Tab-separated table of C-alpha atoms in Angstrom:
chain	number	residue	atom	x	y	z
A	1	UNK	CA	-6.350	-18.959	5.365
A	2	UNK	CA	-4.738	-18.472	2.003
A	3	UNK	CA	-4.796	-14.690	2.123
A	4	UNK	CA	-5.118	-11.735	4.449
A	5	UNK	CA	-8.690	-11.383	5.639
A	6	UNK	CA	-10.192	-8.121	6.822
A	7	UNK	CA	-13.557	-7.498	8.399
A	8	UNK	CA	-15.912	-5.855	8.032
A	9	UNK	CA	-15.477	-5.002	4.355
A	10	UNK	CA	-17.620	-1.908	4.792
A	11	UNK	CA	-18.503	0.053	7.912
A	12	UNK	CA	-20.712	3.115	8.223
A	13	UNK	CA	-20.653	4.773	11.612
A	14	UNK	CA	-21.897	7.952	13.199
A	15	UNK	CA	-19.466	10.656	14.160
A	16	UNK	CA	-18.312	10.178	17.738
A	17	UNK	CA	-18.781	6.414	17.836
A	18	UNK	CA	-15.923	3.920	18.296
A	19	UNK	CA	-15.110	1.332	15.622
A	20	UNK	CA	-12.998	-1.818	15.540
A	21	UNK	CA	-11.444	-3.168	12.384
A	22	UNK	CA	-10.092	-6.691	12.255
A	23	UNK	CA	-7.234	-8.259	10.316
A	24	UNK	CA	-6.398	-11.970	10.040
A	25	UNK	CA	-2.924	-12.259	8.517
A	26	UNK	CA	-1.515	-15.185	6.586
A	27	UNK	CA	-0.593	-17.979	8.969
A	28	UNK	CA	3.112	-17.868	9.799
A	29	UNK	CA	3.607	-14.252	8.771
A	30	UNK	CA	5.414	-12.518	11.597
A	31	UNK	CA	5.016	-8.946	10.381
A	32	UNK	CA	1.681	-7.128	10.189
A	33	UNK	CA	0.989	-3.601	8.968
A	34	UNK	CA	-1.913	-1.195	8.919
A	35	UNK	CA	-2.241	1.488	6.261
A	36	UNK	CA	-4.915	4.052	5.481
A	37	UNK	CA	-5.858	5.051	1.955
A	38	UNK	CA	-8.002	8.089	1.337
A	39	UNK	CA	-9.908	8.473	-1.920
A	40	UNK	CA	-7.487	8.666	-4.827
A	41	UNK	CA	-4.461	8.746	-2.543
A	42	UNK	CA	-1.539	6.491	-1.809
A	43	UNK	CA	-1.109	4.489	1.354
A	44	UNK	CA	-0.470	6.221	4.665
A	45	UNK	CA	1.471	4.091	7.150
A	46	UNK	CA	-0.269	3.705	10.523
A	47	UNK	CA	1.332	0.962	12.612
A	48	UNK	CA	3.561	-2.088	12.270
A	49	UNK	CA	3.904	-5.236	14.381
A	50	UNK	CA	6.894	-7.579	14.180
A	51	UNK	CA	6.745	-10.753	16.237
A	52	UNK	CA	6.769	-10.027	19.951
A	53	UNK	CA	8.554	-6.693	19.602
A	54	UNK	CA	6.952	-3.431	20.643
A	55	UNK	CA	4.907	-2.104	17.709
A	56	UNK	CA	6.023	0.874	15.641
A	57	UNK	CA	3.162	3.325	16.248
A	58	UNK	CA	4.841	6.276	14.580
A	59	UNK	CA	2.188	6.600	11.870
A	60	UNK	CA	-0.896	6.771	14.073
A	61	UNK	CA	-2.467	10.175	13.365
A	62	UNK	CA	-3.864	10.814	16.848
A	63	UNK	CA	-4.381	9.207	20.240
A	64	UNK	CA	-7.873	8.195	19.095
A	65	UNK	CA	-6.192	5.450	17.084
A	66	UNK	CA	-4.803	2.296	18.669
A	67	UNK	CA	-4.048	-1.231	17.576
A	68	UNK	CA	-3.189	-4.509	19.143
A	69	UNK	CA	-2.101	-7.889	17.911
A	70	UNK	CA	-3.062	-10.887	19.998
A	71	UNK	CA	-0.981	-14.047	20.054
A	72	UNK	CA	1.136	-12.827	17.189
A	73	UNK	CA	-1.760	-13.339	14.793
A	74	UNK	CA	-5.044	-11.410	14.609
A	75	UNK	CA	-4.866	-7.639	14.864
A	76	UNK	CA	-7.537	-5.092	15.746
A	77	UNK	CA	-7.364	-1.413	14.831
A	78	UNK	CA	-9.582	0.716	17.060
A	79	UNK	CA	-10.664	4.260	16.296
A	80	UNK	CA	-12.329	6.081	19.181
A	81	UNK	CA	-14.696	9.027	18.814
A	82	UNK	CA	-14.623	8.807	15.033
A	83	UNK	CA	-14.472	11.977	12.959
A	84	UNK	CA	-15.471	12.530	9.343
A	85	UNK	CA	-11.819	12.854	8.326
A	86	UNK	CA	-11.312	9.258	9.475
A	87	UNK	CA	-13.325	8.109	6.458
A	88	UNK	CA	-10.992	6.038	4.292
A	89	UNK	CA	-10.079	2.495	3.321
A	90	UNK	CA	-8.055	0.804	6.020
A	91	UNK	CA	-5.698	-1.810	4.599
A	92	UNK	CA	-3.896	-4.546	6.477
A	93	UNK	CA	-0.885	-6.406	5.115
A	94	UNK	CA	1.329	-9.179	6.386
A	95	UNK	CA	4.714	-10.535	5.397
A	96	UNK	CA	6.891	-13.469	6.309
A	97	UNK	CA	9.685	-11.248	7.514
A	98	UNK	CA	10.009	-7.561	8.283
A	99	UNK	CA	12.678	-7.089	5.682
A	100	UNK	CA	12.779	-7.075	1.929
A	101	UNK	CA	9.931	-9.452	1.180
A	102	UNK	CA	6.760	-8.130	-0.344
A	103	UNK	CA	3.531	-7.629	1.506
A	104	UNK	CA	0.259	-9.451	0.983
A	105	UNK	CA	-2.636	-7.068	1.429
A	106	UNK	CA	-6.194	-7.702	2.433
A	107	UNK	CA	-9.060	-6.124	0.501
A	108	UNK	CA	-9.488	-3.469	3.151
A	109	UNK	CA	-12.279	-2.056	5.278
A	110	UNK	CA	-14.036	0.960	3.792
A	111	UNK	CA	-14.948	3.194	6.738
A	112	UNK	CA	-17.478	5.966	6.276
A	113	UNK	CA	-18.147	8.352	9.149
A	114	UNK	CA	-21.420	10.252	8.768
B	1	UNK	CA	5.292	16.003	1.201
B	2	UNK	CA	5.519	12.458	-0.161
B	3	UNK	CA	8.740	10.590	0.492
B	4	UNK	CA	8.216	8.947	-2.887
B	5	UNK	CA	6.975	11.045	-5.785
B	6	UNK	CA	5.215	9.226	-8.587
B	7	UNK	CA	4.574	10.642	-12.030
B	8	UNK	CA	2.421	11.101	-13.866
B	9	UNK	CA	-0.442	11.106	-11.398
B	10	UNK	CA	-2.933	10.125	-14.113
B	11	UNK	CA	-2.360	8.495	-17.495
B	12	UNK	CA	-4.967	7.557	-20.087
B	13	UNK	CA	-3.834	5.766	-23.239
B	14	UNK	CA	-5.151	3.584	-26.044
B	15	UNK	CA	-4.677	-0.151	-26.148
B	16	UNK	CA	-1.398	-1.062	-27.823
B	17	UNK	CA	0.526	2.037	-26.744
B	18	UNK	CA	3.687	1.963	-24.647
B	19	UNK	CA	4.101	3.912	-21.422
B	20	UNK	CA	6.542	4.622	-18.627
B	21	UNK	CA	5.750	5.715	-15.096
B	22	UNK	CA	8.263	7.001	-12.602
B	23	UNK	CA	8.969	6.817	-8.906
B	24	UNK	CA	11.483	9.283	-7.478
B	25	UNK	CA	12.905	10.075	-4.067
B	26	UNK	CA	15.778	11.889	-2.441
B	27	UNK	CA	16.182	8.907	-0.115
B	28	UNK	CA	18.155	5.732	-0.745
B	29	UNK	CA	16.204	2.522	-0.281
B	30	UNK	CA	17.438	-0.961	0.451
B	31	UNK	CA	14.697	-2.271	-1.823
B	32	UNK	CA	11.797	-0.958	-3.846
B	33	UNK	CA	8.558	-2.626	-4.793
B	34	UNK	CA	5.831	-2.011	-7.334
B	35	UNK	CA	2.216	-2.889	-6.673
B	36	UNK	CA	-0.952	-2.712	-8.752
B	37	UNK	CA	-4.279	-1.978	-7.122
B	38	UNK	CA	-7.712	-2.428	-8.659
B	39	UNK	CA	-10.896	-0.824	-7.294
B	40	UNK	CA	-12.162	-2.457	-4.118
B	41	UNK	CA	-9.045	-4.547	-3.679
B	42	UNK	CA	-5.769	-4.263	-1.849
B	43	UNK	CA	-2.515	-3.679	-3.720
B	44	UNK	CA	-0.925	-6.747	-5.302
B	45	UNK	CA	2.846	-7.063	-5.427
B	46	UNK	CA	4.302	-7.041	-8.937
B	47	UNK	CA	8.050	-6.987	-8.308
B	48	UNK	CA	10.792	-6.273	-5.785
B	49	UNK	CA	14.089	-4.726	-6.912
B	50	UNK	CA	17.083	-4.708	-4.616
B	51	UNK	CA	20.273	-3.943	-6.523
B	52	UNK	CA	21.077	-0.532	-8.000
B	53	UNK	CA	20.695	-0.675	-11.782
B	54	UNK	CA	18.663	-3.871	-11.603
B	55	UNK	CA	16.194	-4.542	-14.402
B	56	UNK	CA	13.378	-7.059	-14.040
B	57	UNK	CA	10.901	-8.118	-16.681
B	58	UNK	CA	7.454	-9.505	-16.060
B	59	UNK	CA	5.862	-10.292	-19.435
B	60	UNK	CA	5.131	-6.846	-20.951
B	61	UNK	CA	6.279	-4.975	-17.824
B	62	UNK	CA	9.886	-3.857	-17.329
B	63	UNK	CA	11.022	-2.502	-13.975
B	64	UNK	CA	14.268	-0.670	-13.382
B	65	UNK	CA	15.897	0.388	-10.119
B	66	UNK	CA	18.111	3.446	-10.376
B	67	UNK	CA	21.857	3.066	-9.918
B	68	UNK	CA	21.732	5.111	-6.708
B	69	UNK	CA	18.674	3.181	-5.434
B	70	UNK	CA	16.645	6.387	-5.139
B	71	UNK	CA	14.334	5.987	-8.092
B	72	UNK	CA	12.615	3.457	-10.276
B	73	UNK	CA	10.631	3.209	-13.472
B	74	UNK	CA	7.967	0.888	-14.803
B	75	UNK	CA	7.602	0.502	-18.565
B	76	UNK	CA	4.625	-1.263	-20.111
B	77	UNK	CA	4.802	-2.396	-23.720
B	78	UNK	CA	1.647	-2.725	-25.809
B	79	UNK	CA	-0.708	-1.844	-22.966
B	80	UNK	CA	-3.917	-3.835	-22.578
B	81	UNK	CA	-7.206	-2.808	-20.909
B	82	UNK	CA	-6.382	-5.361	-18.210
B	83	UNK	CA	-3.394	-3.200	-17.232
B	84	UNK	CA	-5.798	-0.532	-15.960
B	85	UNK	CA	-5.270	0.208	-12.286
B	86	UNK	CA	-3.379	2.227	-9.698
B	87	UNK	CA	0.366	1.548	-9.801
B	88	UNK	CA	2.105	2.155	-6.498
B	89	UNK	CA	5.783	2.169	-5.725
B	90	UNK	CA	7.036	1.523	-2.204
B	91	UNK	CA	10.511	1.970	-0.774
B	92	UNK	CA	11.835	-0.058	2.116
B	93	UNK	CA	14.159	1.175	4.886
B	94	UNK	CA	13.125	-0.385	8.212
B	95	UNK	CA	9.544	0.048	7.070
B	96	UNK	CA	7.705	0.438	3.777
B	97	UNK	CA	6.614	3.867	2.546
B	98	UNK	CA	4.332	4.248	-0.453
B	99	UNK	CA	4.008	6.837	-3.168
B	100	UNK	CA	0.601	8.277	-4.101
B	101	UNK	CA	0.466	6.164	-7.249
B	102	UNK	CA	-0.120	6.551	-10.974
B	103	UNK	CA	-3.676	5.873	-12.059
B	104	UNK	CA	-3.506	4.199	-15.472
B	105	UNK	CA	-6.477	3.783	-17.797
B	106	UNK	CA	-6.052	1.764	-20.972
B	107	UNK	CA	-8.929	2.244	-23.400
B	108	UNK	CA	-9.852	-0.510	-25.839
C-alpha cells in the first residue's frame, strides 16, 4: 500500500488478556520500528527490525512484550497478560534504510486495558 | 530522563505570531528530524538536518541544526491555526530517539 497500515485502530481488552497488534509497512522498506506513546508523551522506542538481522529489542519494557516480522514485511507486536499501564498508542514506522532517512508512521493502535 | 529535551512543553499563541521551539541534548547526533503529529494520527516528517549549522526552510518554518549537532530549533513565522499540533524532534545514532514534544496551539 501507499502508507504504513496498522490494525486494529482501537483495541479494548481486559487486564490479563493477550493482544496482538499488526503493522503492514510500506512495500520495499527494509527497516521497521515499534514505538509506544502514552497520553501527552513523546515516543518510547520498543523494537527495531532491519532486513534479516536480529531485531534490536532493547526498548521492550518487559518479557510480556514480544514482536516478530515475517518475510521481512508484516510485523506483529504481542503483549501477554496485559496490565493497565500498557494502555497507550502503539505506533509502527518503516523506512527505506536504517540510516538517516525519515520514517513513515502508521496511525497507530490505541490500546486500552480495563 | 529524556535523551532529547524539548521546550517549551506547551505553547498557545494567536494567529499571526512568531514562535521558536527548541530541542536540546548532551549527545551528538548524526542527523536530527522534526515531525508534526495531529490527534489520532502518527507523526509526519517535516525535515531532516544532517550538517552542523545547517538551516532548512519549509515555507513559514525554519529549522536549524546546532553547530555541534546536539541541538536544534524550529521557528514558525506568522503562525496559522493549521500549524496546531505536537512537534517532535528525533535524533539518530544507530536508532531514532524522540523528545517528548512541544504541543502548539494557534488560536484564530
